PDB file of C-alpha atoms in Angstrom:
ATOM      1  CA  UNK A   1     -13.614   2.924  -2.819  1.00 41.00           C
ATOM      2  CA  UNK A   2     -12.867   5.319  -4.865  1.00 37.00           C
ATOM      3  CA  UNK A   3      -9.741   6.781  -4.738  1.00 40.00           C
ATOM      4  CA  UNK A   4      -8.292  10.041  -7.119  1.00 37.00           C
ATOM      5  CA  UNK A   5      -4.351  10.206  -7.998  1.00 36.00           C
ATOM      6  CA  UNK A   6      -2.669  13.065  -6.663  1.00 35.00           C
ATOM      7  CA  UNK A   7      -0.530  13.806  -9.298  1.00 32.00           C
ATOM      8  CA  UNK A   8       1.433  16.469  -8.161  1.00 33.00           C
ATOM      9  CA  UNK A   9       2.448  16.559  -4.128  1.00 35.00           C
ATOM     10  CA  UNK A  10       4.892  17.600  -1.952  1.00 34.00           C
ATOM     11  CA  UNK A  11       6.818  14.693  -0.156  1.00 39.00           C
ATOM     12  CA  UNK A  12       8.357  15.017   3.287  1.00 38.00           C
ATOM     13  CA  UNK A  13       9.669  12.219   5.581  1.00 42.00           C
ATOM     14  CA  UNK A  14       8.426  11.084   8.667  1.00 40.00           C
ATOM     15  CA  UNK A  15       9.518   9.111  11.674  1.00 40.00           C
ATOM     16  CA  UNK A  16       7.001   6.587  13.077  1.00 40.00           C
ATOM     17  CA  UNK A  17       7.557   5.104  16.462  1.00 40.00           C
ATOM     18  CA  UNK A  18       8.080   1.648  14.468  1.00 43.00           C
ATOM     19  CA  UNK A  19      10.849   3.270  13.606  1.00 44.00           C
ATOM     20  CA  UNK A  20       9.114   3.019  10.016  1.00 45.00           C
ATOM     21  CA  UNK A  21       9.844   6.251   7.887  1.00 46.00           C
ATOM     22  CA  UNK A  22       6.606   7.332   5.948  1.00 45.00           C
ATOM     23  CA  UNK A  23       6.154  10.138   3.236  1.00 46.00           C
ATOM     24  CA  UNK A  24       3.819  12.466   3.976  1.00 45.00           C
ATOM     25  CA  UNK A  25       2.740  14.397   0.810  1.00 45.00           C
ATOM     26  CA  UNK A  26       1.860  17.663   2.723  1.00 44.00           C
ATOM     27  CA  UNK A  27      -0.831  19.224  -0.242  1.00 42.00           C
ATOM     28  CA  UNK A  28      -3.317  16.444   0.204  1.00 59.00           C
ATOM     29  CA  UNK A  29      -2.493  15.059   3.743  1.00 81.00           C
ATOM     30  CA  UNK A  30      -1.771  11.422   2.344  1.00 88.00           C
ATOM     31  CA  UNK A  31       0.882   9.401   3.881  1.00 95.00           C
ATOM     32  CA  UNK A  32       3.386   7.564   1.355  1.00 97.00           C
ATOM     33  CA  UNK A  33       4.778   3.992   2.821  1.00 98.00           C
ATOM     34  CA  UNK A  34       7.114   2.137   1.237  1.00 98.00           C
ATOM     35  CA  UNK A  35       7.344  -1.389  -0.458  1.00 97.00           C
ATOM     36  CA  UNK A  36      10.253  -3.191   0.866  1.00 97.00           C
ATOM     37  CA  UNK A  37      13.558  -2.930  -0.849  1.00 97.00           C
ATOM     38  CA  UNK A  38      14.579  -4.463  -3.758  1.00 96.00           C
ATOM     39  CA  UNK A  39      10.429  -5.907  -4.612  1.00 96.00           C
ATOM     40  CA  UNK A  40       8.877  -5.043  -7.585  1.00 97.00           C
ATOM     41  CA  UNK A  41       5.114  -5.317  -6.798  1.00 98.00           C
ATOM     42  CA  UNK A  42       2.370  -7.570  -7.864  1.00 98.00           C
ATOM     43  CA  UNK A  43      -0.999  -5.139  -7.913  1.00 98.00           C
ATOM     44  CA  UNK A  44      -3.494  -6.866  -7.932  1.00 98.00           C
ATOM     45  CA  UNK A  45      -7.809  -5.902  -8.858  1.00 98.00           C
ATOM     46  CA  UNK A  46      -9.140  -6.949  -5.609  1.00 98.00           C
ATOM     47  CA  UNK A  47      -7.062  -8.612  -1.859  1.00 98.00           C
ATOM     48  CA  UNK A  48      -6.084 -11.659  -2.718  1.00 98.00           C
ATOM     49  CA  UNK A  49      -3.519 -13.309  -4.891  1.00 97.00           C
ATOM     50  CA  UNK A  50      -6.332 -14.878  -7.018  1.00 98.00           C
ATOM     51  CA  UNK A  51      -7.219 -11.716  -8.592  1.00 98.00           C
ATOM     52  CA  UNK A  52      -5.449 -10.875 -11.747  1.00 98.00           C
ATOM     53  CA  UNK A  53      -2.453  -8.207 -11.643  1.00 98.00           C
ATOM     54  CA  UNK A  54      -3.237  -5.271 -13.614  1.00 98.00           C
ATOM     55  CA  UNK A  55       0.460  -3.741 -12.723  1.00 97.00           C
ATOM     56  CA  UNK A  56       3.832  -4.606 -11.255  1.00 98.00           C
ATOM     57  CA  UNK A  57       5.108  -1.536  -8.999  1.00 98.00           C
ATOM     58  CA  UNK A  58       9.142  -0.637  -9.408  1.00 97.00           C
ATOM     59  CA  UNK A  59      11.619  -1.093  -6.627  1.00 96.00           C
ATOM     60  CA  UNK A  60      11.367   2.158  -4.749  1.00 95.00           C
ATOM     61  CA  UNK A  61       8.217   2.939  -4.959  1.00 97.00           C
ATOM     62  CA  UNK A  62       6.034   5.112  -2.161  1.00 98.00           C
ATOM     63  CA  UNK A  63       1.513   3.739  -2.117  1.00 98.00           C
ATOM     64  CA  UNK A  64      -0.605   5.769  -0.198  1.00 98.00           C
ATOM     65  CA  UNK A  65      -3.462   3.627   1.919  1.00 98.00           C
ATOM     66  CA  UNK A  66      -6.563   4.879   1.514  1.00 97.00           C
ATOM     67  CA  UNK A  67      -8.661   1.761   3.159  1.00 98.00           C
ATOM     68  CA  UNK A  68      -7.429  -1.805   3.809  1.00 98.00           C
ATOM     69  CA  UNK A  69      -9.086  -5.094   3.379  1.00 98.00           C
ATOM     70  CA  UNK A  70      -8.936  -9.079   4.500  1.00 98.00           C
ATOM     71  CA  UNK A  71      -8.235 -11.235   1.724  1.00 98.00           C
ATOM     72  CA  UNK A  72      -5.787 -13.912   1.354  1.00 96.00           C
ATOM     73  CA  UNK A  73      -2.926 -14.585   3.599  1.00 98.00           C
ATOM     74  CA  UNK A  74       0.962 -13.436   1.997  1.00 97.00           C
ATOM     75  CA  UNK A  75       3.900 -14.108   3.753  1.00 97.00           C
ATOM     76  CA  UNK A  76       6.507 -11.573   2.619  1.00 97.00           C
ATOM     77  CA  UNK A  77       9.229  -9.737   4.005  1.00 97.00           C
ATOM     78  CA  UNK A  78       7.226  -8.148   6.789  1.00 97.00           C
ATOM     79  CA  UNK A  79       5.279 -11.447   8.496  1.00 97.00           C
ATOM     80  CA  UNK A  80       2.588 -13.522   7.189  1.00 97.00           C
ATOM     81  CA  UNK A  81      -0.574 -11.318   6.821  1.00 98.00           C
ATOM     82  CA  UNK A  82      -4.279 -11.127   5.177  1.00 98.00           C
ATOM     83  CA  UNK A  83      -4.151  -7.491   5.229  1.00 98.00           C
ATOM     84  CA  UNK A  84      -4.279  -6.096   1.233  1.00 98.00           C
ATOM     85  CA  UNK A  85      -3.955  -1.809   1.071  1.00 98.00           C
ATOM     86  CA  UNK A  86      -6.097   0.178  -1.565  1.00 98.00           C
ATOM     87  CA  UNK A  87      -3.420   2.305  -3.228  1.00 98.00           C
ATOM     88  CA  UNK A  88      -5.686   3.374  -6.029  1.00 97.00           C
ATOM     89  CA  UNK A  89      -9.918   2.673  -7.226  1.00 96.00           C
ATOM     90  CA  UNK A  90      -9.398  -1.700  -7.709  1.00 97.00           C
ATOM     91  CA  UNK A  91      -5.753  -1.823  -6.751  1.00 98.00           C
ATOM     92  CA  UNK A  92      -4.760  -3.776  -3.708  1.00 98.00           C
ATOM     93  CA  UNK A  93      -1.319  -5.301  -2.413  1.00 98.00           C
ATOM     94  CA  UNK A  94      -0.328  -7.707  -0.011  1.00 98.00           C
ATOM     95  CA  UNK A  95       0.409  -5.361   3.774  1.00 98.00           C
ATOM     96  CA  UNK A  96       3.823  -8.095   3.846  1.00 98.00           C
ATOM     97  CA  UNK A  97       5.654  -5.927   1.573  1.00 98.00           C
ATOM     98  CA  UNK A  98       4.381  -2.945   2.174  1.00 98.00           C
ATOM     99  CA  UNK A  99       6.427  -0.983   5.500  1.00 98.00           C
ATOM    100  CA  UNK A 100       3.665   0.784   7.556  1.00 97.00           C
ATOM    101  CA  UNK A 101       5.236  -0.240  10.832  1.00 95.00           C
ATOM    102  CA  UNK A 102       2.811  -2.160  12.304  1.00 94.00           C
ATOM    103  CA  UNK A 103       1.487  -5.319  11.600  1.00 93.00           C
ATOM    104  CA  UNK A 104      -2.276  -4.232  12.267  1.00 96.00           C
ATOM    105  CA  UNK A 105      -4.639  -2.595  10.883  1.00 97.00           C
ATOM    106  CA  UNK A 106      -3.109   0.871   9.937  1.00 97.00           C
ATOM    107  CA  UNK A 107      -6.260   2.743   7.567  1.00 97.00           C
ATOM    108  CA  UNK A 108      -9.730   2.083   7.524  1.00 97.00           C
ATOM    109  CA  UNK A 109     -11.472  -0.495   6.379  1.00 97.00           C
ATOM    110  CA  UNK A 110     -12.978  -0.831   2.779  1.00 96.00           C
ATOM    111  CA  UNK A 111     -16.443  -0.670   2.602  1.00 85.00           C
TER     112      UNK A 111
END
């Protein structure tokens, strides 16, 4: 899936039923989710730990989720899951490190 970046975004915090605080991008209609506190998160080129790391997100980063894909099972602060979040074109992070407020899929599956 191709993902376009939004350069300027006005963000507002929204609490969800699961207790997660989401940041919504008002101008683009995107929701940004926080990565686990104190974590520098590896971003990979595909939905598995076998894919190369393309960059590392700094602590305190919030990410959009354009689609989600099954892949390598990973254990992190938010449990064990095989769900990987597509945060940009060919950029995936394990959902075990993203506070979505759900243990399941919250976005469409990636093509």
